Coordinates of C-alpha atoms and ligand atoms in Angstrom, one line a residue:
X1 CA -15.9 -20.5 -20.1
X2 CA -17.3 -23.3 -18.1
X3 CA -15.5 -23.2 -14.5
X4 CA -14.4 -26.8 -13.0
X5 CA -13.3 -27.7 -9.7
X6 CA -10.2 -29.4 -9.8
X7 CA -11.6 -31.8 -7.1
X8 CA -14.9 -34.4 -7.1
X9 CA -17.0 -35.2 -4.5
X10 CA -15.5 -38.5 -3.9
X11 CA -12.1 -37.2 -3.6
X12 CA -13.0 -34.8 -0.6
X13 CA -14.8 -37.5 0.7
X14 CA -12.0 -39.3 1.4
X15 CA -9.6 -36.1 2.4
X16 CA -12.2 -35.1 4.8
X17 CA -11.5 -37.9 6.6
X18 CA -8.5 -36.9 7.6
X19 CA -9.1 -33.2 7.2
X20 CA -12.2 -31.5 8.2
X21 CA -13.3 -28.8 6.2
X22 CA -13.1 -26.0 5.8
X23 CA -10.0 -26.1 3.9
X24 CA -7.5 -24.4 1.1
X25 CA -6.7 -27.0 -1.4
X26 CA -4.1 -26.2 -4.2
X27 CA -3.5 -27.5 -7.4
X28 CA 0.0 -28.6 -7.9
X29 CA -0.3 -29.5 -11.6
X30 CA -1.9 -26.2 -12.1
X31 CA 0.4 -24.2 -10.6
X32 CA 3.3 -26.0 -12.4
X33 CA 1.9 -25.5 -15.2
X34 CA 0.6 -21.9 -15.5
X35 CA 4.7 -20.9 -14.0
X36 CA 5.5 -22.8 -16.8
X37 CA 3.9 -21.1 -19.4
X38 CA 4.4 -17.3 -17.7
X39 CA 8.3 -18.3 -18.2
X40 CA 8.3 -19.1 -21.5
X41 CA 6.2 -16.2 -22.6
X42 CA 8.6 -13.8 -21.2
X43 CA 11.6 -16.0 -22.5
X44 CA 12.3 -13.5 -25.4
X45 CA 14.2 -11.2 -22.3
X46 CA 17.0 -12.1 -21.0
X47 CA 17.0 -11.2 -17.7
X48 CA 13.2 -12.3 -17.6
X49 CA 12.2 -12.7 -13.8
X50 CA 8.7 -13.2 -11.6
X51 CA 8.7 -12.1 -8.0
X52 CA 5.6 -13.8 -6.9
X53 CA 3.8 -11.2 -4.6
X54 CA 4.0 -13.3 -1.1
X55 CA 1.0 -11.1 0.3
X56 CA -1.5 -13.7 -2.4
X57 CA -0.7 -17.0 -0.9
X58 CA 2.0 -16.5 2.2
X59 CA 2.4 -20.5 2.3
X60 CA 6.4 -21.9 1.9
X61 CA 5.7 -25.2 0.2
X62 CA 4.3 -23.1 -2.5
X63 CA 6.6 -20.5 -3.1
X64 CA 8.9 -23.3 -3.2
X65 CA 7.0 -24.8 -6.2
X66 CA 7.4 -21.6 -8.1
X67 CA 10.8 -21.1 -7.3
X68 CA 11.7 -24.3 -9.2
X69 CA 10.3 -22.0 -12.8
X70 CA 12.7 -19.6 -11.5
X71 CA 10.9 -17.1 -9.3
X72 CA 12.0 -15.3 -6.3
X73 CA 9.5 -13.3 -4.0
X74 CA 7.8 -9.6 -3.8
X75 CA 8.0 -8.9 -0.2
X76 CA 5.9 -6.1 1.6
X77 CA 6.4 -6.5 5.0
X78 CA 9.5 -8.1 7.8
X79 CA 7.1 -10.8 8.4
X80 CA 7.1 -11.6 4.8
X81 CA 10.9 -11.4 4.4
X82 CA 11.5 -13.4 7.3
X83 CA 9.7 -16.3 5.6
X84 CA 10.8 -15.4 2.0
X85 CA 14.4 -15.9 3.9
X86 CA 13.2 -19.3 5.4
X87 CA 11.6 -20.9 2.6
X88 CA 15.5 -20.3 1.0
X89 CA 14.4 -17.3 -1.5
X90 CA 17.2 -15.1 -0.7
X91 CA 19.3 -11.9 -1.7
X92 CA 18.4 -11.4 -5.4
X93 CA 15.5 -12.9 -5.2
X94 CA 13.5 -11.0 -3.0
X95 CA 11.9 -7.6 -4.3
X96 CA 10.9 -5.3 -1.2
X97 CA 8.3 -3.5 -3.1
X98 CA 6.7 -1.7 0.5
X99 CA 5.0 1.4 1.2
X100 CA 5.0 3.4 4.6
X101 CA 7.4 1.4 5.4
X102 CA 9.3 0.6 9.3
X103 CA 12.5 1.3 9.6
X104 CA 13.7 -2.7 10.8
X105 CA 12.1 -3.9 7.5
X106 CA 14.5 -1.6 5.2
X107 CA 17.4 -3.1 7.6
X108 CA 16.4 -6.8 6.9
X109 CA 15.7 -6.1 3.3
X110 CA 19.2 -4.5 3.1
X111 CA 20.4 -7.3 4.8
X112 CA 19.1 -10.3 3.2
X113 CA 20.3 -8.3 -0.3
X114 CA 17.2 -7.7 -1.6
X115 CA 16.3 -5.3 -3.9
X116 CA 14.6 -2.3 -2.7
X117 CA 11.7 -0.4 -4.3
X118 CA 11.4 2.9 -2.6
X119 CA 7.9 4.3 -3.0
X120 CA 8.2 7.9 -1.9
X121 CA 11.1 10.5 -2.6
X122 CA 11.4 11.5 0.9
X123 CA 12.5 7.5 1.3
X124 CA 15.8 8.0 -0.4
X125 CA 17.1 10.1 3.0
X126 CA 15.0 7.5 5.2
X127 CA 16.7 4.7 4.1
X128 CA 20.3 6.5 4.0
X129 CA 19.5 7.6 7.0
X130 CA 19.0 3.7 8.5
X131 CA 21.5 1.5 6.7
X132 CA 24.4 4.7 6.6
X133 CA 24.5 4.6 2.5
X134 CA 22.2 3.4 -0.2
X135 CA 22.6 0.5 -1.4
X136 CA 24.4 0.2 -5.0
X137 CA 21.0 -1.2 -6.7
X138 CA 17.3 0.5 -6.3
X139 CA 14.4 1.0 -7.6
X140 CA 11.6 3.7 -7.6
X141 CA 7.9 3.2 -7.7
X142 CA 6.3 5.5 -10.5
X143 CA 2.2 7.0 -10.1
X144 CA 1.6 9.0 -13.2
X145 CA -2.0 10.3 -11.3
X146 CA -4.9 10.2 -13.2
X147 CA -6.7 7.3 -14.4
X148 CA -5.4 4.5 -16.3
X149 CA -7.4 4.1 -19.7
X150 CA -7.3 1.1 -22.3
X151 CA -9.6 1.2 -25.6
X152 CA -12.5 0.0 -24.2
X153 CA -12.5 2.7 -21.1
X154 CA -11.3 3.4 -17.6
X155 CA -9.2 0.2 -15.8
X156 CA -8.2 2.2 -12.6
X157 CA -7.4 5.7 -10.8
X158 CA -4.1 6.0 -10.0
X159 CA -4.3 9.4 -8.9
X160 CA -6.2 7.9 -6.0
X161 CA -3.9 5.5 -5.0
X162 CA -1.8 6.1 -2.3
X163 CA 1.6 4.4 -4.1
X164 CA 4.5 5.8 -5.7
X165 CA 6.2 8.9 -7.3
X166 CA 5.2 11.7 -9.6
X167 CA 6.5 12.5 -12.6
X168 CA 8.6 15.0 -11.8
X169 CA 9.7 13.5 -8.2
X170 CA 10.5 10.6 -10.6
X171 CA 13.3 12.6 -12.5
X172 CA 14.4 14.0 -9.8
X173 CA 15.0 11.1 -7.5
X174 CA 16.8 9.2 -10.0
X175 CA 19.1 12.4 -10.4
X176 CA 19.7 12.0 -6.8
X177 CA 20.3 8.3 -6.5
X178 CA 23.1 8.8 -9.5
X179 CA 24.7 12.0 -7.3
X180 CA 24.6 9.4 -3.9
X181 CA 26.5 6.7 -6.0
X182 CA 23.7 3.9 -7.2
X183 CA 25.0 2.4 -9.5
X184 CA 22.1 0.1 -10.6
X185 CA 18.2 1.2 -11.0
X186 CA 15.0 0.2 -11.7
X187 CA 11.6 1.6 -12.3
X188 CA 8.3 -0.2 -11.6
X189 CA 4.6 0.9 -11.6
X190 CA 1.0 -0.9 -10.7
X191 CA -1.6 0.9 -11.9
X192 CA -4.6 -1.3 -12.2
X193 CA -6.0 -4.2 -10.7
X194 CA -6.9 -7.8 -11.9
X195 CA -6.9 -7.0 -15.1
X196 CA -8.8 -9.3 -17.5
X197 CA -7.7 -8.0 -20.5
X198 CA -4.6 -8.8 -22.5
X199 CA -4.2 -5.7 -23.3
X200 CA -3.0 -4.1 -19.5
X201 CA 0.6 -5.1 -19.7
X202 CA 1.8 -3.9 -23.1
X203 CA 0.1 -0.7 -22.2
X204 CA 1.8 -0.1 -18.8
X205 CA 4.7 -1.3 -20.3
X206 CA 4.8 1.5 -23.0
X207 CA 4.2 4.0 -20.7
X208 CA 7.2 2.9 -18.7
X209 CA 9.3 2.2 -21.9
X210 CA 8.6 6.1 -22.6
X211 CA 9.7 7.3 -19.2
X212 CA 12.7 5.1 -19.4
X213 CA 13.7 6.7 -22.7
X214 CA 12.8 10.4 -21.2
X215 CA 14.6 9.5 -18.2
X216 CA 17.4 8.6 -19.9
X217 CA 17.8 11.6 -21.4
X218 CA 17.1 14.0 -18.4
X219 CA 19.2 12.3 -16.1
X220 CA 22.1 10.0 -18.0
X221 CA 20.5 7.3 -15.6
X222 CA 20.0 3.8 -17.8
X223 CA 17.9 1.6 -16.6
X224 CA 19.0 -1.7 -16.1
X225 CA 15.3 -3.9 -14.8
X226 CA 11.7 -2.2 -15.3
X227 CA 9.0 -4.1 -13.0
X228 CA 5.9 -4.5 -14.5
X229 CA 4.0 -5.3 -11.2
X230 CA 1.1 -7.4 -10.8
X231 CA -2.5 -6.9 -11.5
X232 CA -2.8 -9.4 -14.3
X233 CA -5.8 -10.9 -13.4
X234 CA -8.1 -13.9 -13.6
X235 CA -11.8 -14.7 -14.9
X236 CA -13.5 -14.9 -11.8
X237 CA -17.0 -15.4 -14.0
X238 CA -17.6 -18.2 -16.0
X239 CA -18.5 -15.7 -18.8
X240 CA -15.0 -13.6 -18.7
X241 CA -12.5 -15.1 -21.0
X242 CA -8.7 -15.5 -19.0
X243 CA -6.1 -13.4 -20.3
X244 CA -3.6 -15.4 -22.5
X245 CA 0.0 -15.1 -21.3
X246 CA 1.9 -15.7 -24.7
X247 CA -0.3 -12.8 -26.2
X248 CA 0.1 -10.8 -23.2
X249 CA 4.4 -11.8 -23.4
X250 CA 4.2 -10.9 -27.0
X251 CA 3.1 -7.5 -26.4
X252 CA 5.3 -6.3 -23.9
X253 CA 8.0 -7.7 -26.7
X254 CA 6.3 -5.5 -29.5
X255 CA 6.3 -1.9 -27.5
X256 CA 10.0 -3.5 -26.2
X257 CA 11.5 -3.6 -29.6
X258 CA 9.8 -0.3 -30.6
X259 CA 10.4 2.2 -27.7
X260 CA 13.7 0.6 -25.5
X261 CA 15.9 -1.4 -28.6
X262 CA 16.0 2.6 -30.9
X263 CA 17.1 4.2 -27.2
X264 CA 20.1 1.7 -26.2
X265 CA 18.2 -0.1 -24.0
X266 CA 17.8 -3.3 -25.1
X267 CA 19.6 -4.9 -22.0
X268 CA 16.9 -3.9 -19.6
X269 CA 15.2 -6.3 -17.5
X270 CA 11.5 -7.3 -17.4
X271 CA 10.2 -8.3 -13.9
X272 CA 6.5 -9.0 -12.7
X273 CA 5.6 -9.4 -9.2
X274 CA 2.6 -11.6 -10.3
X275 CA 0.0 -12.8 -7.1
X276 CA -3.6 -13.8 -8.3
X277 CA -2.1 -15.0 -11.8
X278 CA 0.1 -17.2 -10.3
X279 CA -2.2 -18.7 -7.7
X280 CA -5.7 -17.7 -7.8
X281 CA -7.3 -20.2 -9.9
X282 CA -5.5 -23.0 -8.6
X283 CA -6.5 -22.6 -4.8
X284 CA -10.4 -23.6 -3.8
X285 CA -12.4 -23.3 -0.6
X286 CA -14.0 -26.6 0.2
X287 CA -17.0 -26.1 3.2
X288 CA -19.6 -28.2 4.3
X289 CA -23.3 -27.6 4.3
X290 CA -24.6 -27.4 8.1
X291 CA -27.9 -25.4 8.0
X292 CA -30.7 -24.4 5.3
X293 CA -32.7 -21.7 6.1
X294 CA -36.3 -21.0 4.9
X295 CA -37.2 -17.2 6.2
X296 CA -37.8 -14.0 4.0
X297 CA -34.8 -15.5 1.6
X298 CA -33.5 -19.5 0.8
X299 CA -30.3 -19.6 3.3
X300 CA -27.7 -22.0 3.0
X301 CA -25.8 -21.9 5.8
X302 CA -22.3 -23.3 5.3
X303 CA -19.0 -24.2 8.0
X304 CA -16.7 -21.8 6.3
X305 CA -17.0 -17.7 7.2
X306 CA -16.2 -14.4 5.8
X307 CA -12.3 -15.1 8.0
X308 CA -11.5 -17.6 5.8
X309 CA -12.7 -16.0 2.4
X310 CA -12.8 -12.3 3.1
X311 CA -13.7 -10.6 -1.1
X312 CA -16.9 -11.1 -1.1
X313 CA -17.6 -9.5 2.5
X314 CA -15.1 -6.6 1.8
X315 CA -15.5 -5.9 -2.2
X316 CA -18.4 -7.8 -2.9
X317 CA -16.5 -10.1 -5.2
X318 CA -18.0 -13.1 -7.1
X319 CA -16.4 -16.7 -6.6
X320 CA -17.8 -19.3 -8.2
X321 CA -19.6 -22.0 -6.4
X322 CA -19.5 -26.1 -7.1
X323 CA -21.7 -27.9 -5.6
X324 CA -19.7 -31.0 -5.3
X325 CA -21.5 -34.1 -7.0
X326 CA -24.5 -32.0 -8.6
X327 CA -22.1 -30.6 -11.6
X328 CA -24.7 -32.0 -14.3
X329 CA -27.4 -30.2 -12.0
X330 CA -29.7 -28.0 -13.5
X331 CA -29.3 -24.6 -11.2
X332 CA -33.1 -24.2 -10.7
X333 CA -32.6 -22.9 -7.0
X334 CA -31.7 -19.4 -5.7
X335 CA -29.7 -18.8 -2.7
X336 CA -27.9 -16.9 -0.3
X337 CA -25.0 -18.9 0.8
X338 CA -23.8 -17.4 4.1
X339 CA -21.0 -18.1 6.9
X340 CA -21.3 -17.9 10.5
X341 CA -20.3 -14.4 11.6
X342 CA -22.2 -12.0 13.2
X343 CA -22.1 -9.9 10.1
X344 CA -24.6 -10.0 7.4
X345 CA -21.8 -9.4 4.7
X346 CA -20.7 -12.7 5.6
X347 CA -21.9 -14.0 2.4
X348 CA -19.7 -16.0 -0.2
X349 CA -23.1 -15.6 -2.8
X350 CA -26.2 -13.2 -3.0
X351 CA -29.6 -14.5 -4.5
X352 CA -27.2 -17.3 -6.5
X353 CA -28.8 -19.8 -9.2
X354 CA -27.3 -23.3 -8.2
X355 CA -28.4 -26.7 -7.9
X356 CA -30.6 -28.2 -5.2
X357 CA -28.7 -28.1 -1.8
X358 CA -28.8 -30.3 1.0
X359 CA -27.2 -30.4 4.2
X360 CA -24.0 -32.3 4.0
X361 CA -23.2 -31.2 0.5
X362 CA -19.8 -30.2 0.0
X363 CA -19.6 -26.7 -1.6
X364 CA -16.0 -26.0 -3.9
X365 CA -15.8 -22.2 -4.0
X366 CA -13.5 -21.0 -6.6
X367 CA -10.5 -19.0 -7.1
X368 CA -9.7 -18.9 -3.4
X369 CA -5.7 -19.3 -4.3
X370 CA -4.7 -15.6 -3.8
X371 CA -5.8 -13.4 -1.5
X372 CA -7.8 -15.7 0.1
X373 CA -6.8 -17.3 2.7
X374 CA -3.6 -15.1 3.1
X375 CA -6.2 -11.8 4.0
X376 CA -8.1 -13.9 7.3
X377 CA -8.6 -12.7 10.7
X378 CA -10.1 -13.8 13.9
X379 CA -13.2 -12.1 13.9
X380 CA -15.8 -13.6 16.2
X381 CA -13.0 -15.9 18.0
X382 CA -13.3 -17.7 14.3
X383 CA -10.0 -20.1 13.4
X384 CA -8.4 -19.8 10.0
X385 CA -8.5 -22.9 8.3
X386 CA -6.0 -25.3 7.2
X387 CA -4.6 -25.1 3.7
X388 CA -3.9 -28.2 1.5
X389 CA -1.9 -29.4 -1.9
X390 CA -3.3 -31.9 -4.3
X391 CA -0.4 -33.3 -5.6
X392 CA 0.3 -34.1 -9.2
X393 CA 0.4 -37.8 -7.8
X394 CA -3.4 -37.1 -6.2
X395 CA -1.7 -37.8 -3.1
X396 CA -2.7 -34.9 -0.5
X397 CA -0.2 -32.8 1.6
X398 CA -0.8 -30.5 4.7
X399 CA 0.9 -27.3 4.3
X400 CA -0.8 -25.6 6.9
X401 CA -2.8 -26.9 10.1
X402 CA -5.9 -25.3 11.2
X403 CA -5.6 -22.9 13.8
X404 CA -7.1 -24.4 16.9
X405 CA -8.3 -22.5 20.3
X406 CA -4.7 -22.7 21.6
X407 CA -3.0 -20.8 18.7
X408 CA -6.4 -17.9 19.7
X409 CA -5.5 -17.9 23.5
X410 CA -1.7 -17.7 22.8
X411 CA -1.6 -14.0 22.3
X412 CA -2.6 -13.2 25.4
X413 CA -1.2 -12.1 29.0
X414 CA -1.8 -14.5 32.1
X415 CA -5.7 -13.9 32.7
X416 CA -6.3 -17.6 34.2
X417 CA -4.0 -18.4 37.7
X418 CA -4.8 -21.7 37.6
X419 CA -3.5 -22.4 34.1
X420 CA -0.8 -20.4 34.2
X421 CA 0.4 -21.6 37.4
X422 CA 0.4 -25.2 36.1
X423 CA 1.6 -24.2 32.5
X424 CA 5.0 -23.1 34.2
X425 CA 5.4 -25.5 35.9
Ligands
PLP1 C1 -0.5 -6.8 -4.3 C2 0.7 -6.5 -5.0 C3 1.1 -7.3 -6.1 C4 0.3 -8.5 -6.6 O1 -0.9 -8.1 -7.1 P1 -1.9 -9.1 -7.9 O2 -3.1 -8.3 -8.2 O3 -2.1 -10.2 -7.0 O4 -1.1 -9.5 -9.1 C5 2.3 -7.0 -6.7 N1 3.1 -5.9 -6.3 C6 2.7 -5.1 -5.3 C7 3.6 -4.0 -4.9 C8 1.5 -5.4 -4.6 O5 1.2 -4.6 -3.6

C-alpha cells in the first residue's frame, strides 16, 4: 500500500515557524478514527475494553483523546501511573501489567484501584506481603514457553521471553488466589510482537479460551476478563498490507462462541492493552535537511538523531521516509539518511531509494507514533524533541515542548558557585 504523510510541505512550512523541527506531530482524525473502529469491532462483548499501553506514546492530551472511545491505560511503571492518575484515567481503568516490579508501584497501583497483573508466582506473597491482603480482583500473566506458530510459520519465542507463568505455576496460582480470598480474576498473555497478520489474535485468543476452560475445571476458578495484550501491529513497508480490525474482532468472536459460550463462560471480558495499533501510524517525525555528504556513500545528514527515533538504531527497523514536496518524485537516488550522534547506527535509512535531496528539504519519517518518541534518551547531551497534534480543525497544538539545555543541566548537583550562588538567591 502506498504510504502518505498526513502533512504537505506547505503545512510544515508554516508550523515550523512557530515550531522548529524536529518534531512529533499526531493525527487527531486518525487516531479518532482507528479507536473508533477498534470499539466497534470488539462491540459483540460486553464488557469489551482497551487499555492503551502508556509505554507507546506517554503524552496526556492523547490518552485523553482515546479515553473519549472508552479506553483506560496499561501501566508498567509509578511514573506511568502517576500520569495515568493525572491525565484523570483512574481506578478501573488502569491495568498494571509490570514485571520485576518495586514494591511503591504495587502500593500506588493498589491504591489508585487498578487492576493488577502479577507476572510471577512468587508475586502473590510479594504483593500480600506490601499491601497486608490481596486485593479482591487480579490477574496473572500466562508464558506457555516455546514458540508461538501461525500457518505460515514461527511469529515469536516465548520461551525466551522473560514474562509470565508456566503452565503449571498458572493452575496453581489461581488455586492459591481462590484459598487467599480473590474473588475476581483474569488471565492475560503477549506472546508475539507487531503482528501483521490478522490471524495473531484469534490464535492467542484460543489458546487462552482453552486454558480458561482447563482452568476452570482444575481449579473452580471462573474467569471473569481475559487480556489479550498488545502486539497487533502495523505495516511499516509500503508493501505489507495492515491488519483489518473487524476481521481480527470477528475472530476472537468465532473461537469465543466455540471454546468459552459450551464452558459457561460467556460473561467473560475481552481486554487489549493495544500501543503501536493505536498510535503508530498516526505519529510522524518531521526533520530538516542540514548536510549532504559525498564520501565512500551519498549521506544525507538530517537535524533529527537516533534520541528522538531510537528502532532503527536498536532493531534495525524500517520507517518510511517522505520527502516533503517531491511525493510525485521519481526515487532515482540512494542514500544513507543519518542523525548526528557519535554512533554510526544513528541511521533512520540504509542505502534508501528516494527522490533527489537537497538541503532544506523537510523529511516526514513514518510511523513514529509509538514507541518513538516515548523510548529517547540524552545521549550525546542531545534534547528530545517537542511533540505536536494536528487537529481535526488543521489547527496545531503543543503537547509537549522541546527539552532545552536547562531541563539537561537540571539533574545535576551544584557544580557551578557562581550560578548556584545567584540561582538561590
Ligand atoms: C509493550 C506492551 C504492550 C503494547 O505492545 P504493542 O506492541 O505496542 O501493542 C501491551 N502490554 C504490555 C504488557 C506491554 O509490555
Amino acid at each position: 500500500m502506498e504510504k502518505k504523510a498526513f502533512v504537505t510541505k506547505e503545512m510544515i512550512e508554516e508550523i515550523v515557524k512557530k515550531y522548529p523541527t524536529p518534531f512529533h506531530i499526531y493525527d487527531e482524525k486518525g487516531i479518532r478514527e482507528n479507536a473508533k473502529a477498534l470499539k466497534e469491532a470488539f462491540s459483540w462483548n460486553k464488557g469489551y475494553k482497551e487499555f492503551f499501553a502508556v509505554k507507546a506514546t506517554p503524552n496526556p492530551f492523547l490518552m485523553k483523546i482515546l479515553h473519549e472511545y472508552g479506553c483506560g491505560s496499561d501501566c508498567s511503571s509509578l511514573t506511568e501511573l502517576m500520569l495515568s492518575d493525572a491525565a484523570g484515567i483512574t481506578g478501573r481503568d488502569i491495568m498494571f501489567s509490570s514485571n520485576d516490579t518495586p514494591a511503591e508501584d504495587f502500593e500506588l497501583a493498589a491504591k489508585l484501584g487498578a487492576t493488577i497483573n502479577l507476572d510471577d508466582i512468587t508475586h502473590i506473597d510479594f504483593l500480600e506481603g506490601i499491601l497486608g491482603r490481596l486485593p479482591k480482583r487480579l490477574s496473572l500473566r500466562y508464558n506457555p514457553g516455546g514458540v508461538f506458530k501461525i500457518s505460515n510459520g514461527i511469529m515469536d519465542n516465548p520461551g525466551d521471553a522473560k514474562y509470565g507463568l508456566t503452565t503449571e505455576q498458572i493452575f496453581e496460582a489461581y488455586g492459591i488466589l481462590k484459598q487467599k480470598g480473590v474473588e475476581e480474576f483474569g488471565l492475560h498473555a503477549f506472546l508475539a510482537s507487531n503482528t501483521v497478520t490478522n490471524d495473531y489474535y484469534p490464535m492467542l485468543a484460543k489458546q487462552l479460551f482453552e486454558l480458561a476452560v482447563q482452568i476452570k475445571e482444575k481449579t473452580g476458578v471462573s474467569l471473569s476478563f481475559i487480556n489479550l495484550s498488545g502486539g497487533v501491529g502495523i505495516p511499516y513497508r509500503p508493501e505489507q498490507t495492515p491488519n483489518d480490525i473487524r476481521i481480527i474482532g470477528e475472530g476472537v468472536r468465532k473461537v469465543f462462541e466455540e471454546v468459552l459460550v459450551p464452558a459457561g463462560l460467556a460473561d467473560v471480558a475481552i481486554y487489549t492493552e493495544l500501543g503501536r495499533f493505536m498510535m503508530g501510524p498516526y505519529g510522524m517525525l518531521v526533520t530538516k535537511v542540514i548536510h549532504e555528504k559525498h564520501t565512500h556513500k551519498e549521506y544525507i545528514g538530517v537535524d533529527a538523531c537516533a534520541v528522538n527515533l531510537m528502532r532503527p538504531a536498536m532493531y534495525g527497523a524500517y520507517h518510511h521516509i517522505t520527502v516533503l514536496g517531491k511525493e510525485n518524485e521519481p526515487c532515482d537516488h540512494t542514500y544513507d539518511v543519518t542523525g548526528s550522534l557519535c554512533e554510526n547506527n544513528d541511521k533512520f535509512a540504509i542505502d534508501r531509494q528516494l527522490p533527489k535531496i537537497d538541503i532544506g528539504d523537510y523529511l516526514a519519517i513514518h510511523d513514529t507514533g509509538a514507541h518513538g518518541f516515548s523510548m529517547g534518551y540524552n545521549y550525546n547531551g542531545k534534547l528530545k524533541s517537542a511533540e505536536l497534534l494536528l487537529k481535526e480543525d488543521g489547527s496545531v497544538q503543543l503537547i509537549r515542548r522541546a527539552q532545552t539545555p536547562a531541563d539537561y543541566f537540571a539533574t545535576f548537583d551544584c557544580f557551578d558557585e557562581y550560578r548556584c550562588l545567584t540561582e538561590k538567591k
